[in-house]
Short mmCIF file of C-alpha atoms in Angstrom, two decimals:
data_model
loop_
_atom_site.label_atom_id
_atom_site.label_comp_id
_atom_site.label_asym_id
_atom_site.label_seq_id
_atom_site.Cartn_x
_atom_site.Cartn_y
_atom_site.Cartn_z
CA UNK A 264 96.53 70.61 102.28
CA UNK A 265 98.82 73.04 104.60
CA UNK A 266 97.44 73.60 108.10
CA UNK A 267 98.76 75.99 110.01
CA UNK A 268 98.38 76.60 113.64
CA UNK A 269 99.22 78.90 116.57
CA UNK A 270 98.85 78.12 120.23
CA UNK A 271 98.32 79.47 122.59
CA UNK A 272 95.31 81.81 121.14
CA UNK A 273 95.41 84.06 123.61
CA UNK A 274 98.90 85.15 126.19
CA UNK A 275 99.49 87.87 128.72
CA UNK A 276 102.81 88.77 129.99
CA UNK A 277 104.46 90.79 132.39
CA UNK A 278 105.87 93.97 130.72
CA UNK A 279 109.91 92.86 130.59
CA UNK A 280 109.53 89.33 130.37
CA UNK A 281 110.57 87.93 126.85
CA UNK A 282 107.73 86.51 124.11
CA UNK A 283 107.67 83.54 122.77
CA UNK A 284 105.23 82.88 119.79
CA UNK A 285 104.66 79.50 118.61
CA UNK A 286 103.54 78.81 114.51
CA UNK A 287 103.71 74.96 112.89
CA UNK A 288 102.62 73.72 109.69
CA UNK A 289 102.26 70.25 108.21
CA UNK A 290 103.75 70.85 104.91
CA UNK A 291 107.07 71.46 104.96
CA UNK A 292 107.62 72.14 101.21
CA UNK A 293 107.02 76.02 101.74
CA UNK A 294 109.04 79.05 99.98
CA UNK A 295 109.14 81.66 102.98
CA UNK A 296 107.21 81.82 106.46
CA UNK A 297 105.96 85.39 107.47
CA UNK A 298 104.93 86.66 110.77
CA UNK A 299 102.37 89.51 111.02
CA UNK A 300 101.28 91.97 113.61
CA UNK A 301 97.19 92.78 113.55
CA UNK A 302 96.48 95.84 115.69
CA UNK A 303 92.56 96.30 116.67
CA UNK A 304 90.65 97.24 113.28
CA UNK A 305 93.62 97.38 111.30
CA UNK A 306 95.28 95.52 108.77
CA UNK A 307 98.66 93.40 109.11
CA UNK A 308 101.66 94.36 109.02
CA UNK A 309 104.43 92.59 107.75
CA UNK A 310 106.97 91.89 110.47
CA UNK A 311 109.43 89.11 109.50
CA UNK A 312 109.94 87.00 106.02
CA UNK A 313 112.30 84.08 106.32
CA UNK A 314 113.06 82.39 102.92
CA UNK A 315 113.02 78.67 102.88
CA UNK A 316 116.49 78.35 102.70
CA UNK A 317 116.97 80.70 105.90
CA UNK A 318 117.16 79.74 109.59
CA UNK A 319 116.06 82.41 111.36
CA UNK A 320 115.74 86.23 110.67
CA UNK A 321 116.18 89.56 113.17
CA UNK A 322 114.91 93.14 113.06
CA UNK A 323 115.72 94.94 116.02
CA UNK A 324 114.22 93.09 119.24
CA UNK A 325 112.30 90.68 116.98
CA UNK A 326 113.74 87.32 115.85
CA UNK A 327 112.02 84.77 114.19
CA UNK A 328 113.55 80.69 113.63
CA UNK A 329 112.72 78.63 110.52
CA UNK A 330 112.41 74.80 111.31
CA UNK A 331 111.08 73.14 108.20
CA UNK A 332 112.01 69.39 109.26
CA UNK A 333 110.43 69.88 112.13
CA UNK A 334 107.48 72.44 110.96
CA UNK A 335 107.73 75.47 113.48
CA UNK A 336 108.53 78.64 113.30
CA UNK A 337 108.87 80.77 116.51
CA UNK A 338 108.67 84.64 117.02
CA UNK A 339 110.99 85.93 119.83
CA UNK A 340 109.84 89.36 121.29
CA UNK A 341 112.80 90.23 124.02
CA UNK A 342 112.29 92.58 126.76
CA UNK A 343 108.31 93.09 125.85
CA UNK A 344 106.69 96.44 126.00
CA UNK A 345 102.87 97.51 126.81
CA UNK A 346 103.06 98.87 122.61
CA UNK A 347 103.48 94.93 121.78
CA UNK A 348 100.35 93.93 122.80
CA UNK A 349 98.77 93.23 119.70
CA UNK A 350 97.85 90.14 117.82
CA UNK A 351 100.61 88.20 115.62
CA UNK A 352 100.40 85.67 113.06
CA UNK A 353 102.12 84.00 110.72
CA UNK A 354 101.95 82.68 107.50
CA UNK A 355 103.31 80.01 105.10
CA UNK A 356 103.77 80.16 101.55
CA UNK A 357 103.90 77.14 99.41
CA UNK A 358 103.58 75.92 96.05
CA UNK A 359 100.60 77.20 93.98
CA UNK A 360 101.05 80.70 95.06
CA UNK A 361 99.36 79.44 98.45
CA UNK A 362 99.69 81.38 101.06
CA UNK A 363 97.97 79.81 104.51
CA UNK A 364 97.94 81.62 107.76
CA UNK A 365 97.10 80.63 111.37
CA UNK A 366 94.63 81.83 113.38
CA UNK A 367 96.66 83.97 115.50
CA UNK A 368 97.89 85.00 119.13
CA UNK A 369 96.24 87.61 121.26
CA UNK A 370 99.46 88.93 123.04
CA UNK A 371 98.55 91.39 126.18
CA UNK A 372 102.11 92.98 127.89
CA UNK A 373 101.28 94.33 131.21
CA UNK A 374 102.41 97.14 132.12
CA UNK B 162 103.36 106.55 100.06
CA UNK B 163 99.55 105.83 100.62
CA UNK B 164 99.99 101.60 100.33
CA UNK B 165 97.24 99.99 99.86
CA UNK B 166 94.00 101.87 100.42
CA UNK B 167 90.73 100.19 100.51
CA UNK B 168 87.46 101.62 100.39
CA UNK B 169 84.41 101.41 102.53
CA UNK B 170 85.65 100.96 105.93
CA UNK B 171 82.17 99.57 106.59
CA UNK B 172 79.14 98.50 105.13
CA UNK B 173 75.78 97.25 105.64
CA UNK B 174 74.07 95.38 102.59
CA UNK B 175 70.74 93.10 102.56
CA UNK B 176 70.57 89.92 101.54
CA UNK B 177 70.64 90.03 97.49
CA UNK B 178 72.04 93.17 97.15
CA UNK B 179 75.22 93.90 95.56
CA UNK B 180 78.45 95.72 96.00
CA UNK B 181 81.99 96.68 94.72
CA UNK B 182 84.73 97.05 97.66
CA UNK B 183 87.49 99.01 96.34
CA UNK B 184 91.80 98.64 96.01
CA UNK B 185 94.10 100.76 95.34
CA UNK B 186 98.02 100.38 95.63
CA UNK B 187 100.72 103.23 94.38
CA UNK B 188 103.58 100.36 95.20
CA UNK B 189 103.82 99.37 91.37
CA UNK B 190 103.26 95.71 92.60
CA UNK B 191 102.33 92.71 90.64
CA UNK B 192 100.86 90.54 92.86
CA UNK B 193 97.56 91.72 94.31
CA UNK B 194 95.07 89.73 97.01
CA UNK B 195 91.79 89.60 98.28
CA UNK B 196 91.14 87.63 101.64
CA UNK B 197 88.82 87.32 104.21
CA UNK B 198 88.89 87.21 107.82
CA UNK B 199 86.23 85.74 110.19
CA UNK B 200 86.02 86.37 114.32
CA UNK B 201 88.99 84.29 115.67
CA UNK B 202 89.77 82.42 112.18
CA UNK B 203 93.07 82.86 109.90
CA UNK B 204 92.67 84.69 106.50
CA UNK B 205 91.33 82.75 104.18
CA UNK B 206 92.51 83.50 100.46
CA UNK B 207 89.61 84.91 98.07
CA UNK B 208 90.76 86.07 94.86
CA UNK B 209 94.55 86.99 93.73
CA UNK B 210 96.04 88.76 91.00
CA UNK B 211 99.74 88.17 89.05
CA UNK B 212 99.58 91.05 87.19
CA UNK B 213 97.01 93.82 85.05
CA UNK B 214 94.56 90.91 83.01
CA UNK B 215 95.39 88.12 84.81
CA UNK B 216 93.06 86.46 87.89
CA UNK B 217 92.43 83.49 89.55
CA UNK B 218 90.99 82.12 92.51
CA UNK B 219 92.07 81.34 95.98
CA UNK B 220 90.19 78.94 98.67
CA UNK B 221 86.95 80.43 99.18
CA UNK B 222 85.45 82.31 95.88
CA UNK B 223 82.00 81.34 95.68
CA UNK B 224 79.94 84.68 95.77
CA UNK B 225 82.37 86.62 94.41
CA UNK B 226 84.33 88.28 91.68
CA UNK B 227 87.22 90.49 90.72
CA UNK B 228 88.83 92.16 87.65
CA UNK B 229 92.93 93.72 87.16
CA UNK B 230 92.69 95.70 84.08
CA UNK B 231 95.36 98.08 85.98
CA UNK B 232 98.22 97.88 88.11
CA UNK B 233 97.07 99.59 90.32
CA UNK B 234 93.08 98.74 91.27
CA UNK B 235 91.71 95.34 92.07
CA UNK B 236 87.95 95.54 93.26
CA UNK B 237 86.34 92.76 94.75
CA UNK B 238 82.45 92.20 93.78
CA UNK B 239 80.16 90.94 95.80
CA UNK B 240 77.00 89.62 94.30
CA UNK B 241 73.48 88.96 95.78
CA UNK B 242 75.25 88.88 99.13
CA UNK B 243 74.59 86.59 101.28
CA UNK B 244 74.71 86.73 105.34
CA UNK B 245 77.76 84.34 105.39
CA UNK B 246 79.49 86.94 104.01
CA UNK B 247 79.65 88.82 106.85
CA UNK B 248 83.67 89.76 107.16
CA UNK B 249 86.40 91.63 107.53
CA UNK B 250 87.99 92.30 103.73
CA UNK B 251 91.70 92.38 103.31
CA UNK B 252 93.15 93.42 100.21
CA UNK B 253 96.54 92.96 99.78
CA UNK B 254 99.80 93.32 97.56
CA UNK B 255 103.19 92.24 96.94
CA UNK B 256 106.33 93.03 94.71
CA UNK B 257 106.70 89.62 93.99
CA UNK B 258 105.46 85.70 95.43
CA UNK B 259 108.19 84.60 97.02
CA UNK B 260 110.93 87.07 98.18
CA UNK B 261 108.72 90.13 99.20
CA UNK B 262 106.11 90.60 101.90
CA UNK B 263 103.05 91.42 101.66
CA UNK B 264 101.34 94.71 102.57
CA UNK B 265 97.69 94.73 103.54
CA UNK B 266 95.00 97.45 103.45
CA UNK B 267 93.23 98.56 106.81
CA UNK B 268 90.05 96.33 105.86
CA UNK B 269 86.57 96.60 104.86
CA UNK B 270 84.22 95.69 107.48
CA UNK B 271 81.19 94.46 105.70
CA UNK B 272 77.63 93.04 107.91
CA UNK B 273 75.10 91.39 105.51
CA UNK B 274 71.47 91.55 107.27
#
């Protein structure tokens, strides 16, 4: 059964300083890895989808790394603003139409 | 484009009564979900949909039910709730499993007392 997990649960940064976002899973056999953003009371919004067969992926200052061998995925945030405080996770799709998420980071940018 | 729009935003229901929470997506999208989200836990999957007619279940279905006779709608029923399921309702949908992101609904916060 896939397990995926995100630590820390909770980080706060200084507004500037540069995010990294940790995500592993114990079943490498996955199609794509997504990260999410979850604003307060909202719903999730798709950030980043990296295929399988992909390394890493970029939109703008986000860029996220595929390591399947190793299970991780990372989320870089660079230069982080007070609007990226929000909570991210990310998500792992495997066989069976299976899609299992982590539990999350609570990101908090200072300003 | 409206997304996907899910209806109540919040509920309160008694133990044994019942409910329908509503989804709606204008994407054209095959692939339809229904998850669940608990205080500092992951989603966990409920129900999904392939396409209009076809549903089957995801990790954690007990307690509830869904039908896809459109595109367009898949409600989520909850019957004689129960207070563990107390939740936050995603509904979600994509263009297709493995190539296209998904796009989620604002939630349906739903207290069973």
């Amino acid at each position: 059964k896939q397990e995926v997990t995100q630590i820390p649960a909770a980080l706060s940064v200084p507004e500037g300083e540069n995010l990294v976002l940790n995500c592993s899973f114990t079943d490498s056999a996955i199609y794509n890895l997504q990260w999410f953003r979850q604003d307060p009371g909202k719903g999730l919004t798709s950030l980043l989808l990296i295929q399988s067969s992909q390394r890493e992926q970029t939109s703008g200052r986000l860029n996220a790394s595929l390591d399947k061998s190793s299970g991780r995925s990372t989320l870089y945030i660079a230069a982080s603003q007070p609007g990226d405080s929000a909570t991210y996770l990310c998500a792992a799709l495997a066989a069976g139409n299976k899609l299992t998420f982590g539990g999350g980071t609570r990101v908090l940018v200072k300003p | 484009n409206a997304g996907v729009t899910q209806t109540p935003k919040f509920r309160i229901l008694k133990i044994g009564q019942s409910m329908t929470l509503q989804c709606t997506q204008d994407m054209n999208h095959n692939y339809m979900y229904w998850y669940r989200q608990d205080p500092g836990m992951g989603l966990k999957l409920i129900y999904y949909s392939v396409g209009a007619g076809i549903t089957d279940k995801g990790e954690v279905p007990n307690g509830y039910n869904v039908s896809r006779s459109t595109t367009e709608d898949f409600p989520l029923r909850l019957e004689l709730a129960a207070p563990s399921q107390t939740s936050v309702y995603f509904c979600a949908s994509s263009a297709d499993r493995g190539n296209s992101p998904l796009h989620f609904g604002n939630g349906t916060r739903l207290t069973v007392t």
